[in-house]
Amino acid sequence: MNLSEDMSLYTLISGASVPVQIVMAILLLTSLVSWWYIFIKVFSIRSAERDALAFEEEFWRGGDLNKLYDSVNAGRRHAQGMASIFEAGFKEYAKLKRQGGLEISDVTQSAQRAMRAAYNREMDDLDSHLPFLASVGSVSPYIGLFGTVWGIMNAFRGLSNMAQATLSHVAPGIAEALVATAIGLFAAIPAVIAYNRFASAVDRLAVRYESFMEEFTNILQRNK
């Protein structure tokens, strides 16, 4: 077998020591899981942005809030995002208004607390899987480096049994060790990029949700 065949990627991985192969397997599995979460977050965040835009357009048309509330409840799926926040706040507001005997400030504060609870639930959903991506981005290079160090140690340990060491003897061992670092970077880089983009998108949605809560609270205070 010639040197180029010995240095093929498959040969380097299959010929690596067991600890290095375990490190590679962990990194590849981690990369697959992180890519799965990336695709999930792409669709979920895009859906949240579309829903927020559609609800804002409907809300600011200035129609009857009762009709808007009924249309939100009449949907096939459970209200999400800004619609869920509106639903929680208006439901609490309407319930307390029907009871009567309360100051408008107390009613709006209770509605605001209900919206805040719905907001927290929505943010938990939007933030899901982001800590995993952050962990992959920060830890994977170190896991790959561990595999590299272990592989290089084995390569130099094998040289101790040779009377004359040459580059052809040490190159395969070092190359297979460096593959672990490459796989670690392959897992980390997409996770870091995805985390930064998703975190920025979630922050923008959080600002939109909070602005809506403030504006909707002001509307309820004027709706005596």
GROMACS .gro file of C-alpha atoms in nm:
model
  224
    1MET     CA    1   0.000   0.000   0.000
    2ASN     CA    2   0.152   0.337  -0.100
    3LEU     CA    3   0.175   0.643   0.119
    4SER     CA    4  -0.121   0.825  -0.041
    5GLU     CA    5  -0.347   0.530   0.033
    6ASP     CA    6  -0.216   0.518   0.389
    7MET     CA    7  -0.296   0.888   0.432
    8SER     CA    8  -0.655   0.870   0.305
    9LEU     CA    9  -0.918   1.002   0.543
   10TYR     CA   10  -1.086   0.664   0.586
   11THR     CA   11  -0.755   0.495   0.662
   12LEU     CA   12  -0.658   0.764   0.911
   13ILE     CA   13  -0.988   0.728   1.098
   14SER     CA   14  -1.002   0.349   1.089
   15GLY     CA   15  -0.636   0.320   1.187
   16ALA     CA   16  -0.658   0.562   1.479
   17SER     CA   17  -0.634   0.437   1.835
   18VAL     CA   18  -0.954   0.350   2.019
   19PRO     CA   19  -0.960   0.666   2.239
   20VAL     CA   20  -0.915   0.885   1.931
   21GLN     CA   21  -1.191   0.697   1.747
   22ILE     CA   22  -1.422   0.746   2.047
   23VAL     CA   23  -1.348   1.119   2.041
   24MET     CA   24  -1.421   1.132   1.667
   25ALA     CA   25  -1.747   0.940   1.714
   26ILE     CA   26  -1.859   1.175   1.991
   27LEU     CA   27  -1.781   1.480   1.780
   28LEU     CA   28  -1.958   1.342   1.472
   29LEU     CA   29  -2.266   1.255   1.677
   30THR     CA   30  -2.260   1.597   1.839
   31SER     CA   31  -2.232   1.760   1.498
   32LEU     CA   32  -2.531   1.565   1.365
   33VAL     CA   33  -2.744   1.661   1.666
   34SER     CA   34  -2.643   2.026   1.641
   35TRP     CA   35  -2.733   2.032   1.269
   36TRP     CA   36  -3.072   1.881   1.353
   37TYR     CA   37  -3.132   2.155   1.611
   38ILE     CA   38  -3.012   2.418   1.363
   39PHE     CA   39  -3.275   2.313   1.109
   40ILE     CA   40  -3.543   2.308   1.381
   41LYS     CA   41  -3.452   2.660   1.496
   42VAL     CA   42  -3.442   2.797   1.141
   43PHE     CA   43  -3.804   2.697   1.082
   44SER     CA   44  -3.930   2.784   1.431
   45ILE     CA   45  -3.777   3.133   1.435
   46ARG     CA   46  -3.896   3.208   1.081
   47SER     CA   47  -4.243   3.094   1.182
   48ALA     CA   48  -4.235   3.316   1.493
   49GLU     CA   49  -4.127   3.617   1.284
   50ARG     CA   50  -4.402   3.559   1.026
   51ASP     CA   51  -4.665   3.513   1.299
   52ALA     CA   52  -4.553   3.830   1.477
   53LEU     CA   53  -4.569   4.033   1.157
   54ALA     CA   54  -4.913   3.896   1.064
   55PHE     CA   55  -5.052   3.960   1.411
   56GLU     CA   56  -4.912   4.312   1.428
   57GLU     CA   57  -5.077   4.397   1.096
   58GLU     CA   58  -5.409   4.261   1.219
   59PHE     CA   59  -5.383   4.427   1.561
   60TRP     CA   60  -5.293   4.774   1.434
   61ARG     CA   61  -5.582   4.784   1.191
   62GLY     CA   62  -5.775   4.916   1.488
   63GLY     CA   63  -6.058   4.665   1.485
   64ASP     CA   64  -6.261   4.535   1.776
   65LEU     CA   65  -6.038   4.364   2.033
   66ASN     CA   66  -6.314   4.116   2.116
   67LYS     CA   67  -6.330   4.004   1.752
   68LEU     CA   68  -5.953   3.976   1.740
   69TYR     CA   69  -5.955   3.767   2.055
   70ASP     CA   70  -6.224   3.540   1.908
   71SER     CA   71  -6.027   3.498   1.586
   72VAL     CA   72  -5.716   3.402   1.782
   73ASN     CA   73  -5.911   3.141   1.978
   74ALA     CA   74  -6.082   3.011   1.666
   75GLY     CA   75  -5.754   2.914   1.502
   76ARG     CA   76  -5.676   2.553   1.432
   77ARG     CA   77  -5.360   2.560   1.635
   78HIS     CA   78  -5.283   2.700   1.976
   79ALA     CA   79  -5.192   3.068   1.972
   80GLN     CA   80  -4.818   3.128   1.964
   81GLY     CA   81  -4.585   3.421   1.994
   82MET     CA   82  -4.741   3.764   2.004
   83ALA     CA   83  -5.090   3.619   1.960
   84SER     CA   84  -5.040   3.407   2.271
   85ILE     CA   85  -4.933   3.714   2.470
   86PHE     CA   86  -5.236   3.908   2.349
   87GLU     CA   87  -5.467   3.616   2.427
   88ALA     CA   88  -5.338   3.585   2.785
   89GLY     CA   89  -5.362   3.957   2.853
   90PHE     CA   90  -5.702   4.018   2.700
   91LYS     CA   91  -5.850   3.707   2.861
   92GLU     CA   92  -5.743   3.826   3.205
   93TYR     CA   93  -5.860   4.179   3.132
   94ALA     CA   94  -6.204   4.067   3.011
   95LYS     CA   95  -6.251   3.834   3.308
   96LEU     CA   96  -6.175   4.104   3.564
   97LYS     CA   97  -6.387   4.361   3.381
   98ARG     CA   98  -6.686   4.126   3.396
   99GLN     CA   99  -6.637   4.082   3.769
  100GLY     CA  100  -6.641   4.457   3.829
  101GLY     CA  101  -6.549   4.643   4.147
  102LEU     CA  102  -6.182   4.684   4.054
  103GLU     CA  103  -5.984   4.992   3.960
  104ILE     CA  104  -5.869   5.004   3.599
  105SER     CA  105  -5.508   5.014   3.720
  106ASP     CA  106  -5.557   4.685   3.907
  107VAL     CA  107  -5.717   4.526   3.602
  108THR     CA  108  -5.439   4.633   3.366
  109GLN     CA  109  -5.169   4.525   3.610
  110SER     CA  110  -5.326   4.180   3.633
  111ALA     CA  111  -5.346   4.163   3.252
  112GLN     CA  112  -4.984   4.272   3.232
  113ARG     CA  113  -4.879   3.992   3.470
  114ALA     CA  114  -5.068   3.742   3.254
  115MET     CA  115  -4.891   3.872   2.944
  116ARG     CA  116  -4.557   3.853   3.120
  117ALA     CA  117  -4.618   3.487   3.206
  118ALA     CA  118  -4.711   3.413   2.843
  119TYR     CA  119  -4.405   3.608   2.728
  120ASN     CA  120  -4.178   3.397   2.947
  121ARG     CA  121  -4.324   3.077   2.802
  122GLU     CA  122  -4.272   3.201   2.449
  123MET     CA  123  -3.913   3.301   2.523
  124ASP     CA  124  -3.844   2.959   2.675
  125ASP     CA  125  -3.961   2.802   2.349
  126LEU     CA  126  -3.750   3.037   2.139
  127ASP     CA  127  -3.443   2.980   2.355
  128SER     CA  128  -3.475   2.601   2.343
  129HIS     CA  129  -3.169   2.421   2.198
  130LEU     CA  130  -2.962   2.740   2.199
  131PRO     CA  131  -2.765   2.638   2.512
  132PHE     CA  132  -2.678   2.309   2.340
  133LEU     CA  133  -2.543   2.492   2.035
  134ALA     CA  134  -2.344   2.723   2.259
  135SER     CA  135  -2.197   2.424   2.443
  136VAL     CA  136  -2.106   2.250   2.118
  137GLY     CA  137  -1.938   2.563   1.989
  138SER     CA  138  -1.730   2.612   2.302
  139VAL     CA  139  -1.648   2.251   2.398
  140SER     CA  140  -1.601   2.067   2.067
  141PRO     CA  141  -1.257   2.216   1.985
  142TYR     CA  142  -1.128   2.105   2.325
  143ILE     CA  143  -1.265   1.754   2.280
  144GLY     CA  144  -1.096   1.741   1.940
  145LEU     CA  145  -0.775   1.873   2.093
  146PHE     CA  146  -0.786   1.594   2.350
  147GLY     CA  147  -0.802   1.340   2.068
  148THR     CA  148  -0.515   1.515   1.892
  149VAL     CA  149  -0.293   1.513   2.199
  150TRP     CA  150  -0.369   1.148   2.261
  151GLY     CA  151  -0.292   1.056   1.901
  152ILE     CA  152   0.036   1.247   1.898
  153MET     CA  153   0.139   1.080   2.223
  154ASN     CA  154   0.079   0.741   2.062
  155ALA     CA  155   0.272   0.845   1.752
  156PHE     CA  156   0.579   0.948   1.951
  157ARG     CA  157   0.547   0.645   2.178
  158GLY     CA  158   0.573   0.425   1.870
  159LEU     CA  159   0.891   0.603   1.767
  160SER     CA  160   1.062   0.494   2.086
  161ASN     CA  161   1.075   0.137   1.954
  162MET     CA  162   1.249   0.238   1.629
  163ALA     CA  163   1.621   0.271   1.587
  164GLN     CA  164   1.583   0.541   1.323
  165ALA     CA  165   1.271   0.757   1.302
  166THR     CA  166   1.169   0.914   0.973
  167LEU     CA  167   0.885   1.141   0.864
  168SER     CA  168   0.709   0.849   0.697
  169HIS     CA  169   0.688   0.677   1.035
  170VAL     CA  170   0.549   0.967   1.233
  171ALA     CA  171   0.333   1.136   0.967
  172PRO     CA  172   0.038   0.891   0.970
  173GLY     CA  173   0.009   0.902   1.349
  174ILE     CA  174   0.018   1.281   1.361
  175ALA     CA  175  -0.222   1.308   1.067
  176GLU     CA  176  -0.482   1.083   1.230
  177ALA     CA  177  -0.446   1.286   1.548
  178LEU     CA  178  -0.506   1.612   1.363
  179VAL     CA  179  -0.822   1.467   1.208
  180ALA     CA  180  -0.975   1.480   1.557
  181THR     CA  181  -0.908   1.854   1.574
  182ALA     CA  182  -1.055   1.902   1.226
  183ILE     CA  183  -1.373   1.716   1.325
  184GLY     CA  184  -1.394   1.925   1.642
  185LEU     CA  185  -1.380   2.243   1.436
  186PHE     CA  186  -1.632   2.098   1.191
  187ALA     CA  187  -1.872   2.052   1.481
  188ALA     CA  188  -1.796   2.383   1.653
  189ILE     CA  189  -1.795   2.639   1.371
  190PRO     CA  190  -2.153   2.585   1.242
  191ALA     CA  191  -2.281   2.569   1.600
  192VAL     CA  192  -2.119   2.903   1.689
  193ILE     CA  193  -2.245   3.075   1.372
  194ALA     CA  194  -2.596   2.935   1.420
  195TYR     CA  195  -2.604   3.029   1.789
  196ASN     CA  196  -2.505   3.390   1.720
  197ARG     CA  197  -2.763   3.429   1.443
  198PHE     CA  198  -3.041   3.264   1.643
  199ALA     CA  199  -2.961   3.457   1.961
  200SER     CA  200  -2.977   3.782   1.765
  201ALA     CA  201  -3.311   3.683   1.609
  202VAL     CA  202  -3.453   3.584   1.949
  203ASP     CA  203  -3.343   3.916   2.096
  204ARG     CA  204  -3.521   4.105   1.819
  205LEU     CA  205  -3.839   3.905   1.879
  206ALA     CA  206  -3.812   3.970   2.253
  207VAL     CA  207  -3.796   4.345   2.187
  208ARG     CA  208  -4.103   4.324   1.963
  209TYR     CA  209  -4.294   4.124   2.224
  210GLU     CA  210  -4.204   4.364   2.505
  211SER     CA  211  -4.295   4.667   2.294
  212PHE     CA  212  -4.630   4.510   2.213
  213MET     CA  213  -4.699   4.441   2.582
  214GLU     CA  214  -4.631   4.802   2.673
  215GLU     CA  215  -4.845   4.939   2.392
  216PHE     CA  216  -5.128   4.694   2.458
  217THR     CA  217  -5.122   4.782   2.829
  218ASN     CA  218  -5.160   5.149   2.739
  219ILE     CA  219  -5.457   5.064   2.518
  220LEU     CA  220  -5.624   4.870   2.799
  221GLN     CA  221  -5.571   5.157   3.041
  222ARG     CA  222  -5.754   5.391   2.802
  223ASN     CA  223  -6.031   5.138   2.739
  224LYS     CA  224  -6.233   5.213   3.052
   0.00000   0.00000   0.00000
